[in-house]
Coordinates of C-alpha atoms in Angstrom, one line a residue:
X251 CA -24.7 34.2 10.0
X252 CA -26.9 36.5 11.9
X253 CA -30.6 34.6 13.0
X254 CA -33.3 34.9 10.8
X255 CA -36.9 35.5 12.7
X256 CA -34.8 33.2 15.6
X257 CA -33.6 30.3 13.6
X258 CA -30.7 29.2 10.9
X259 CA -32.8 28.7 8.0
X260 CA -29.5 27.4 5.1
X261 CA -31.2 29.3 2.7
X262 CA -31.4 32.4 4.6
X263 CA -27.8 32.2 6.0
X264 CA -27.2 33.7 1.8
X265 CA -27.8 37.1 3.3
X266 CA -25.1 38.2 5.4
X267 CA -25.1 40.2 8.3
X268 CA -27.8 41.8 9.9
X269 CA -30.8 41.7 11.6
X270 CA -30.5 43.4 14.9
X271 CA -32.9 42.8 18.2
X272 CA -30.4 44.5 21.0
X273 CA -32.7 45.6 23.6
X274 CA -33.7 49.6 24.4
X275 CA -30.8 51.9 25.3
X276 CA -31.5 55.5 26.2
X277 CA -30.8 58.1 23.0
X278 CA -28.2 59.8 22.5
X279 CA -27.4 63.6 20.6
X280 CA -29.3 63.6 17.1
X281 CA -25.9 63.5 15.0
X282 CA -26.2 66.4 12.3
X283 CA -27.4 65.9 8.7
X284 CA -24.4 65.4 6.2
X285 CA -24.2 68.1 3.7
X286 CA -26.5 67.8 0.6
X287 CA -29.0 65.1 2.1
X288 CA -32.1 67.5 1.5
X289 CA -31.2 66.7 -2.6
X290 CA -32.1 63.2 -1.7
X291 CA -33.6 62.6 -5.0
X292 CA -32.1 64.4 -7.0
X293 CA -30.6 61.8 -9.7
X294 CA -27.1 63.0 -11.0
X295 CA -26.2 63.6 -14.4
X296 CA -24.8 60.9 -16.5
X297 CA -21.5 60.8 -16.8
X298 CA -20.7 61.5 -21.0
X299 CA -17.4 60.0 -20.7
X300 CA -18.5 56.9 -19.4
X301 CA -17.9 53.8 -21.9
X302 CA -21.0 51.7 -22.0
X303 CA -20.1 47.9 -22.0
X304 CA -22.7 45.6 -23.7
X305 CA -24.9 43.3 -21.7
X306 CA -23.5 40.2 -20.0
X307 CA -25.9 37.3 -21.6
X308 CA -28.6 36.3 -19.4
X309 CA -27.8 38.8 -16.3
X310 CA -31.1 40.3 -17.5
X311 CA -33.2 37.1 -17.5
X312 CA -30.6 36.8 -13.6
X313 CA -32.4 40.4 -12.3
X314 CA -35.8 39.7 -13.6
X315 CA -35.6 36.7 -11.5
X316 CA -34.4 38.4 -8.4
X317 CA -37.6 40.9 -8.5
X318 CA -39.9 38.2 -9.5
X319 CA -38.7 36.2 -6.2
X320 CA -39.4 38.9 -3.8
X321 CA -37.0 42.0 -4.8
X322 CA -39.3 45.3 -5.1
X323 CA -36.4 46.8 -7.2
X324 CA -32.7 45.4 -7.9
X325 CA -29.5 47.6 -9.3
X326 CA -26.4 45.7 -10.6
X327 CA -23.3 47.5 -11.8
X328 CA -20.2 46.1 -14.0
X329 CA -17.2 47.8 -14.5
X330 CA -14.2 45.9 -15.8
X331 CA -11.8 47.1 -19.1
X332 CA -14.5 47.1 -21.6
X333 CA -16.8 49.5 -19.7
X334 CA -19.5 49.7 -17.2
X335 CA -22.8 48.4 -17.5
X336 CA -25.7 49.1 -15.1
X337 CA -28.9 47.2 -14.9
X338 CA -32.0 48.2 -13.2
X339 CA -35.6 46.1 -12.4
X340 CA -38.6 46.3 -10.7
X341 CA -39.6 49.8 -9.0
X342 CA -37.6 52.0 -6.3
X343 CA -41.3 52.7 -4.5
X344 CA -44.3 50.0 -4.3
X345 CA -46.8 53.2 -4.3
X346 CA -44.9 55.3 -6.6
X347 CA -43.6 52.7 -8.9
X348 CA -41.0 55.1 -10.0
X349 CA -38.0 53.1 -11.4
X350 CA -34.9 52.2 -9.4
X351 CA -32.0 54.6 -9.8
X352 CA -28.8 53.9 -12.0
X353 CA -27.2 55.8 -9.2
X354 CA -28.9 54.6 -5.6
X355 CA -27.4 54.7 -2.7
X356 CA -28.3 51.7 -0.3
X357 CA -26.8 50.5 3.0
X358 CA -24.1 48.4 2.4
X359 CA -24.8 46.5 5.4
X360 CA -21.6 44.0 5.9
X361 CA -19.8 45.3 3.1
X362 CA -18.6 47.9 5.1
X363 CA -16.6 45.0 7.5
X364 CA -14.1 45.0 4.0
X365 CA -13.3 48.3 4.7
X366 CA -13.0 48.5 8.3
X367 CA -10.6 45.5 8.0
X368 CA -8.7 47.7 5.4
X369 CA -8.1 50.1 8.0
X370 CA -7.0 47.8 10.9
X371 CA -4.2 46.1 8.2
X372 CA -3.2 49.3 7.1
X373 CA -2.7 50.3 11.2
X374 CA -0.8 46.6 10.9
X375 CA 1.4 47.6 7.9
X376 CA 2.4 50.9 9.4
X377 CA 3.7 48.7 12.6
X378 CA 0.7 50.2 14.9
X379 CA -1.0 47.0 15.3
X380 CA 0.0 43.4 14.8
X381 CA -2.8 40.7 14.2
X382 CA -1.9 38.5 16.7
X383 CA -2.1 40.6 19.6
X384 CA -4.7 40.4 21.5
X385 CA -7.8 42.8 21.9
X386 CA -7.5 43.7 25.5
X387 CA -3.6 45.2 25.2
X388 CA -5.7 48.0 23.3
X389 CA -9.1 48.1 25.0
X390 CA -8.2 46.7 28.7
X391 CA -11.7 45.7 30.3
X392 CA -13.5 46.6 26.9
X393 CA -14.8 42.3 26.5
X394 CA -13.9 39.2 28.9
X395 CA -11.8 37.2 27.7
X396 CA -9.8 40.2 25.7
X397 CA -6.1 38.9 27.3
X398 CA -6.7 35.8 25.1
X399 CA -9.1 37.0 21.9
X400 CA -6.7 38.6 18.9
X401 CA -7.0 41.1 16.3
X402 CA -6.9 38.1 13.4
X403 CA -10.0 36.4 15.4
X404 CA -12.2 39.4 15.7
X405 CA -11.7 40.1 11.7
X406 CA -12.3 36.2 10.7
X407 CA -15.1 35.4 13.7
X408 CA -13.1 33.1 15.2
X409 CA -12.9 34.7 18.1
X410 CA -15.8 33.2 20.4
X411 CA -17.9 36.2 20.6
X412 CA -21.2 36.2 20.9
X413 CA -23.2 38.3 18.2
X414 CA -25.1 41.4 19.8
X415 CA -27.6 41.0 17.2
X416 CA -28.7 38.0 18.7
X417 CA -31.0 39.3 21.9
X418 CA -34.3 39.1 22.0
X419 CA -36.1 42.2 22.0
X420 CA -37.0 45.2 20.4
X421 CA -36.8 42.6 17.0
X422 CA -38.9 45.0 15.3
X423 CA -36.0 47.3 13.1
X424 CA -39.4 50.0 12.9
X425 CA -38.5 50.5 17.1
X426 CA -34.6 49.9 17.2
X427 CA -33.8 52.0 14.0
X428 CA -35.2 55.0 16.0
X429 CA -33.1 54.8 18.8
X430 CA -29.6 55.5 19.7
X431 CA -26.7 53.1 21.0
X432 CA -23.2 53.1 22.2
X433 CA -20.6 50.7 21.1
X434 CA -20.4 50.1 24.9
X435 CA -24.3 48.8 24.9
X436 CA -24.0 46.7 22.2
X437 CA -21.1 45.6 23.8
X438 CA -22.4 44.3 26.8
X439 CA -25.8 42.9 25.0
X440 CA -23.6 40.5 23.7
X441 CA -21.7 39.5 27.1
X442 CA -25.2 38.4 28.0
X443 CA -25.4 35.8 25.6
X444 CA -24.0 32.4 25.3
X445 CA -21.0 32.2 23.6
X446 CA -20.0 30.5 21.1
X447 CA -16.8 28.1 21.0
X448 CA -13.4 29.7 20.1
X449 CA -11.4 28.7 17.2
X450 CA -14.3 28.1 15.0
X451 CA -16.3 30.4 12.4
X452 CA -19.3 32.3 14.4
X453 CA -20.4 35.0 13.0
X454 CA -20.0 38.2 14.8
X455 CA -21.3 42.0 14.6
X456 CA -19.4 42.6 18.2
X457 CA -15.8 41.9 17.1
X458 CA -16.5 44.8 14.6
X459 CA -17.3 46.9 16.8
X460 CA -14.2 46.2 18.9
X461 CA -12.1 46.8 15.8
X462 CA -13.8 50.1 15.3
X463 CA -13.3 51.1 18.9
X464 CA -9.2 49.4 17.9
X465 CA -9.0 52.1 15.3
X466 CA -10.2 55.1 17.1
X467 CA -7.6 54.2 20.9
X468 CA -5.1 53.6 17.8
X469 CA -5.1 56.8 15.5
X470 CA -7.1 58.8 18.3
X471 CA -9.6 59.9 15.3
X472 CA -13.5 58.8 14.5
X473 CA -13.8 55.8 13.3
X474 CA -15.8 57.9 10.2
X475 CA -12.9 59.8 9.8
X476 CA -10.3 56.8 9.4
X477 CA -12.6 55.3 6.5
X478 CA -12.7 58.9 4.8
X479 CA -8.7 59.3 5.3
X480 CA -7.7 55.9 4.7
X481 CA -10.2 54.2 1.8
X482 CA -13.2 56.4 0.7
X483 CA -11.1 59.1 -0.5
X484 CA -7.9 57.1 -1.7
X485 CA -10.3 54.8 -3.8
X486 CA -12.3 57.4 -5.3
X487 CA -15.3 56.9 -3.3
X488 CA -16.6 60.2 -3.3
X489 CA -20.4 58.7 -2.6
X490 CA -19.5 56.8 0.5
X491 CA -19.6 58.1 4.4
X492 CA -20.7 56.5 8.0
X493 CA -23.2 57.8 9.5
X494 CA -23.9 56.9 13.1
X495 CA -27.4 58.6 14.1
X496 CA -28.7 60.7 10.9
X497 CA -31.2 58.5 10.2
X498 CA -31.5 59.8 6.3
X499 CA -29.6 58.4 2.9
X500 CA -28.4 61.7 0.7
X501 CA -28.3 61.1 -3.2
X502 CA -30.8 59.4 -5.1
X503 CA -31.7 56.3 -3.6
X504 CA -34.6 53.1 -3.6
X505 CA -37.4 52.9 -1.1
X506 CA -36.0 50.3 1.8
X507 CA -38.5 47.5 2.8
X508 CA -38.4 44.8 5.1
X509 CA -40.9 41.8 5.8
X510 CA -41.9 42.0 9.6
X511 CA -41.7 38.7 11.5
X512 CA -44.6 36.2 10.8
X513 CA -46.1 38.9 8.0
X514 CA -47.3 36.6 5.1
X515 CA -45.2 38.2 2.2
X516 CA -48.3 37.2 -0.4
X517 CA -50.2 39.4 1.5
X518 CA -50.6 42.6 -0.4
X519 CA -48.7 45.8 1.4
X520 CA -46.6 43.0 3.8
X521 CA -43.5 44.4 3.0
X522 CA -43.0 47.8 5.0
X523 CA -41.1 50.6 4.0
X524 CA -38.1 51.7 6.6
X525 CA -35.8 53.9 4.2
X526 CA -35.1 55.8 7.5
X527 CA -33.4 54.9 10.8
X528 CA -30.5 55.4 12.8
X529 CA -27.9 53.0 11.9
X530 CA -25.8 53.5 15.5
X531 CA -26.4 49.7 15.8
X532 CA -24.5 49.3 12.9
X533 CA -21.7 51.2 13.0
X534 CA -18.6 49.5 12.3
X535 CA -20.1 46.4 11.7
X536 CA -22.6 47.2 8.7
X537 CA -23.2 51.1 9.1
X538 CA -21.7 52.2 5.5
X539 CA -23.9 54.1 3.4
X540 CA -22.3 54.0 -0.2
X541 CA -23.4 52.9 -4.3
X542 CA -22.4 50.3 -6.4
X543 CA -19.8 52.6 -8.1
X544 CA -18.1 53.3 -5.0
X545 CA -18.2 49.7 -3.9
X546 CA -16.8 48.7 -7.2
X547 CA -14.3 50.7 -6.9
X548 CA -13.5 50.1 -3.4
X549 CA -12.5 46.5 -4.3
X550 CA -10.8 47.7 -7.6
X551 CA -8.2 49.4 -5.2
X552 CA -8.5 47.0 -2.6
X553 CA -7.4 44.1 -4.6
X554 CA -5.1 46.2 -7.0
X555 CA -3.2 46.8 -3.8
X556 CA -3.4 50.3 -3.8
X557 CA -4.9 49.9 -0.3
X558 CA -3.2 46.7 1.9
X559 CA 0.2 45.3 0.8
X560 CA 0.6 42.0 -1.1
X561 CA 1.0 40.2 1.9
X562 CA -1.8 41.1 4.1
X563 CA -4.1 41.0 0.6
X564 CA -3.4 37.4 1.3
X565 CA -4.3 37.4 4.4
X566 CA -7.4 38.7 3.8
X567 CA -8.4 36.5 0.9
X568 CA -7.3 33.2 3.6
X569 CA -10.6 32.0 5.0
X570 CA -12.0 29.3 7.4
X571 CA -14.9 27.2 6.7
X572 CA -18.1 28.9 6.8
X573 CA -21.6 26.7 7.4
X574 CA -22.9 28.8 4.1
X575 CA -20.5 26.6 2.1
X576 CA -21.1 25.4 -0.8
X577 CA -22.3 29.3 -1.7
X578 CA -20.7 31.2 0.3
X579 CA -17.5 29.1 1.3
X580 CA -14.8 30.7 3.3
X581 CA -14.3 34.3 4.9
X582 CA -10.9 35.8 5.5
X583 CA -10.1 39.0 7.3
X584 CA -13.2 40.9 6.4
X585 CA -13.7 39.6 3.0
X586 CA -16.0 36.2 1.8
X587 CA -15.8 34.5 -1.1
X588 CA -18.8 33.1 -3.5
X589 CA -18.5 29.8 -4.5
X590 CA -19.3 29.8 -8.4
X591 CA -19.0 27.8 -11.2
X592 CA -15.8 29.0 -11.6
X593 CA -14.1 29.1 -8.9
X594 CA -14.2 31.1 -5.6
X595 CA -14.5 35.0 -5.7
X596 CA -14.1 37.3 -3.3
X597 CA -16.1 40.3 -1.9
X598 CA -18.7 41.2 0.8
X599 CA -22.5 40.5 1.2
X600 CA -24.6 42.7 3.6
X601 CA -28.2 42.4 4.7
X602 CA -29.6 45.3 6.9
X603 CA -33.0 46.7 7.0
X604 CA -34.2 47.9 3.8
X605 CA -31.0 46.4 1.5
X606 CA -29.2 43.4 0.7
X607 CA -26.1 44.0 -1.2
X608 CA -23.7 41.6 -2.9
X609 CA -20.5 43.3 -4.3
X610 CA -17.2 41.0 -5.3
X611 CA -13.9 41.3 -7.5
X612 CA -11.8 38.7 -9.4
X613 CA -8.5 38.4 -7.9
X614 CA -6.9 41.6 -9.4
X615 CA -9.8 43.7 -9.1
X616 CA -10.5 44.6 -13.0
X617 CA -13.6 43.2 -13.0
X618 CA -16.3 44.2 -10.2
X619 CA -19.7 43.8 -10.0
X620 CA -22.2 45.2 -7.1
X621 CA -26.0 44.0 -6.7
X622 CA -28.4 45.4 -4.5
X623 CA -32.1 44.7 -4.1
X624 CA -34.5 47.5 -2.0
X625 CA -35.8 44.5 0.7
X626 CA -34.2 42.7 3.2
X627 CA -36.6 39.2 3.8
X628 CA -36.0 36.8 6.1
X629 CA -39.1 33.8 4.7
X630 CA -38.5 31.1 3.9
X631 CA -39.1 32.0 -0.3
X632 CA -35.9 34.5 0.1
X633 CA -33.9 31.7 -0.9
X634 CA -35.2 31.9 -4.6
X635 CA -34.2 36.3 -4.7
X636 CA -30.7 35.4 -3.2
X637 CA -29.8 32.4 -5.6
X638 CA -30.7 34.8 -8.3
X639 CA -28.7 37.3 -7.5
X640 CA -25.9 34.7 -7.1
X641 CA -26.6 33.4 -10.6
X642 CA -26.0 36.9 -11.7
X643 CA -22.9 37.6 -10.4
X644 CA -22.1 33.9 -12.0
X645 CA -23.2 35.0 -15.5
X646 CA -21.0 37.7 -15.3
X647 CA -18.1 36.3 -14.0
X648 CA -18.1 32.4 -14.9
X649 CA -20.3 33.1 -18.5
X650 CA -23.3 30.9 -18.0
X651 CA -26.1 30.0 -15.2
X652 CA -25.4 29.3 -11.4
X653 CA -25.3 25.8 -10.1
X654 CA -25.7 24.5 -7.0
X655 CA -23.7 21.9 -6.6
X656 CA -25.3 18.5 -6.8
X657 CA -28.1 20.9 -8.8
X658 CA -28.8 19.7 -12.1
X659 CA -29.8 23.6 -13.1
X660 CA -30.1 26.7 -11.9
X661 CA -33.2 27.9 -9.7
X662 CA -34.1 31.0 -11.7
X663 CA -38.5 30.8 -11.4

C-alpha cells in the first residue's frame, strides 16, 4: 500500500491508504462550509431507543491496547441483532484530555474507495458501464495507456498505475493539506512516476480518481452528489458527505494527529495535531468524511444487497493477492478482506492524516463493526496499535484473541 516515510515497512502496509507527498499546485476557490459545521462539538443526544448490546469479552482489554501502543484516543462501534455497543479510550485532545466522542466523525480515508466502487457497479448494473471496458472510451486522453487499462483494474489495482501519492515533495501533510488540487494534477503527478507492472496488485489512489472523474462524464453530476443520491442517503447515512476543499469536520469529532517524518514518537508533544486541511487530494480515493454508525451501516446495506446486485456483490468480495497477506489478504472491487482466526472478512481500512479507520461486515452484513483511532503513525512501533485493533475486530467477530499465523499469541502489550 501507500509508502510509509519512503519505504514498505510489512508492518506498516496494516494501514491502508494514504499518505500523500504530490508536489505544490496553485489553489483553487475555497469550497463553502457545509451547513452546521460551526456546531462542531456539539455532541448529539443519545438516541433512547437504541438497544445496548453487552460487551464483546476482551474488546476492552483489545482498545486499551490500541491506545497504549500509540493511539491518543480509539472509538469502536458494534451493531449486529442484539444491539449496538460503542467503546471509547484514551482522550479526543492530548492538551484537553477531554474523552473521545461516542459519536466522532473522522476521515474515513480508504473506506470511502467501498463506496465509490458502489457507485461505478451500480452505473454497471443500470447497463451505463461495463467492467471490462476500458478507461479511455470514457476519459479519451485522461491517462496513457487508457485504450488498454479497464474499469475492473482501476477498482482492484491491477491496472499498472502508478500511485500519485508516491512523489516526493511537499511530504509534510501540515503544507499539502492547505493547498488545493485538481484530479487533473494528481493525475499527471503520477504519470511521472515509474509504473508499476500490469496484471498484478499495486496499490493505487490514481485509479480512484479516474473512477470519480468515470462517474461524473457518466451521470454528468458531482462526484459528491452521486455518493449522496446513490449510498449515503439509500443507507441511512445521514452523517456522511465529501468534501473537496472545506478544510473543517462538522459534528463532534477527535483531535487528528500525525507523527512527522523522523519525529521520535517517545518524545513528549511529537505527535502534531492537523484536525484541519483540505482533503482535495483525496477526493475519490479517501476524501469521505463519515462516523462509525454510518459506516456500519453503509456495509449493512452494501452486503444486504440493498445497494449492488447479487452478482456484482460477488464481484466485489473476489480479490487478488495482496503483499499484506496473511492480515490483510485479498481486495476485490473496492472492498479488502481481514484475515482472522475465522476466516476472511470483508470491509475497508483507511489511513489519512489524523485517522486510521478499520470498518468490516460478515458476509450478510448483520454484524458490523467500525474502529478508528485519532493518529495516523507511520514508525516502526505502529505495528503494535494496528495488530490491536485487528485483535479487536477478531474478538468480536471470531470470539477470542488475534493470531498471527505462525504466532503462538497475540501481540496485545
Amino acid at each position: 500500500m501507500p509508502p510509509v516515510n519512503g519505504t514498505r515497512m510489512a508492518v506498516a502496509a496494516l494501514a491502508v491508504a494514504g499518505l500523500l507527498s504530490p508536489v505544490p499546485a496553485a489553489a483553487q476557490a475555497q469550497q463553502q462550509e457545509p451547513a452546521g459545521s460551526r456546531q462542531a462539538q456539539q455532541q448529539e443526544p443519545a438516541d433512547p431507543r437504541l438497544a445496548q448490546r453487552e460487551e464483546p469479552a476482551g474488546l476492552r482489554e483489545a482498545l486499551d491496547a490500541t491506545v497504549a501502543a500509540g493511539a491518543p484516543g480509539v472509538l469502536a462501534r458494534i451493531d449486529d441483532d442484539r444491539g449496538t455497543w460503542i467503546g471509547t479510550g484514551g482522550t479526543a485532545d492530548l492538551d484537553t484530555r477531554e474523552p473521545m466522542p461516542r459519536e466522532a466523525r473522522f476521515r474515513v480515508a480508504s473506506v470511502t474507495k467501498s463506496m465509490v466502487a458502489a457507485v461505478v457497479l451500480q452505473l454497471v448494473q443500470e447497463g451505463r458501464l461495463s467492467l471490462d471496458e476500458p478507461i479511455g472510451k470514457r476519459l479519451p486522453g485522461q491517462i496513457d495507456g487508457g485504450d488498454r487499462i479497464t474499469v475492473r483494474e482501476l477498482l482492484n489495482h491491477t491496472g499498472g498505475l502508478a500511485t500519485y501519492d508516491h512523489a516526493a515533495d511537499p511530504a509534510d501533510p501540515e503544507q499539502y493539506g492547505k493547498q488545493t488540487y485538481t484530479p487533473r494534477q494528481l493525475i499527471d503527478e503520477a504519470e511521472r512516476l515509474p509504473r508499476p507492472e500490469r496484471g498484478r496488485f499495486a496499490y493505487s489512489n490514481t485509479g480512484y480518481i479516474l473512477l470519480g472523474l468515470l462517474v461524473e462524464q457518466v451521470t454528468g453530476h458531482k462526484l459528491s452528489a452521486e455518493l449522496d443520491r446513490r449510498i449515503f442517503r439509500p443507507a441511512g447515512m445521514t452523517r456522511s458527505y465529501l468534501p473537496t476543499t472545506w478544510d473543517g469536520i462538522r459534528g463532534p469529532h477527535a483531535t487528528g494527529y500525525h507523527l512527522p517524518t523522523g519525529a521520535d514518537p517517545d518524545v513528549p508533544g511529537s505527535l502534531r495535531p492537523i484536525t484541519r486541511l483540505k482533503p482535495s487530494f483525496a477526493w475519490a480515493a479517501y476524501g469521505v468524511v463519515s462516523d462509525a454508525r454510518d459506516l456500519n451501516r453503509f456495509y449493512q446495506a452494501l452486503f444486504g444487497g440493498r445497494l449492488v446486485g447479487p452478482k456484482l456483490l460477488t464481484q466485489m468480495r473476489t480479490g487478488v493477492t495482496t503483499p499484506q497477506a496473511p492480515v490483510f489478504p485479498r481486495y476485490g472491487l473496492g472492498l479488502e478482506s481481514v484475515g482472522l482466526t475465522c476466516g476472511e472478512t470483508w470491509g475497508a481500512t483507511g489511513s489519512i492524516p489524523g485517522y486510521q479507520t478499520f470498518s468490516f461486515a460478515d458476509a450478510t452484513g448483520e454484524r458490523r463493526m467500525t474502529l478508528s483511532v485519532n493518529v495516523q503513525r507511520n514508525d516502526r512501533a505502529v505495528a503494535r496499535m494496528l495488530l490491536a485493533a485487528v485483535d479487536a475486530l477478531n474478538r468480536y467477530f471470531c470470539g477470542e484473541p488475534y493470531k498471527l499465523p505462525g504466532s503462538r499469541h497475540a501481540d496485545r502489550r
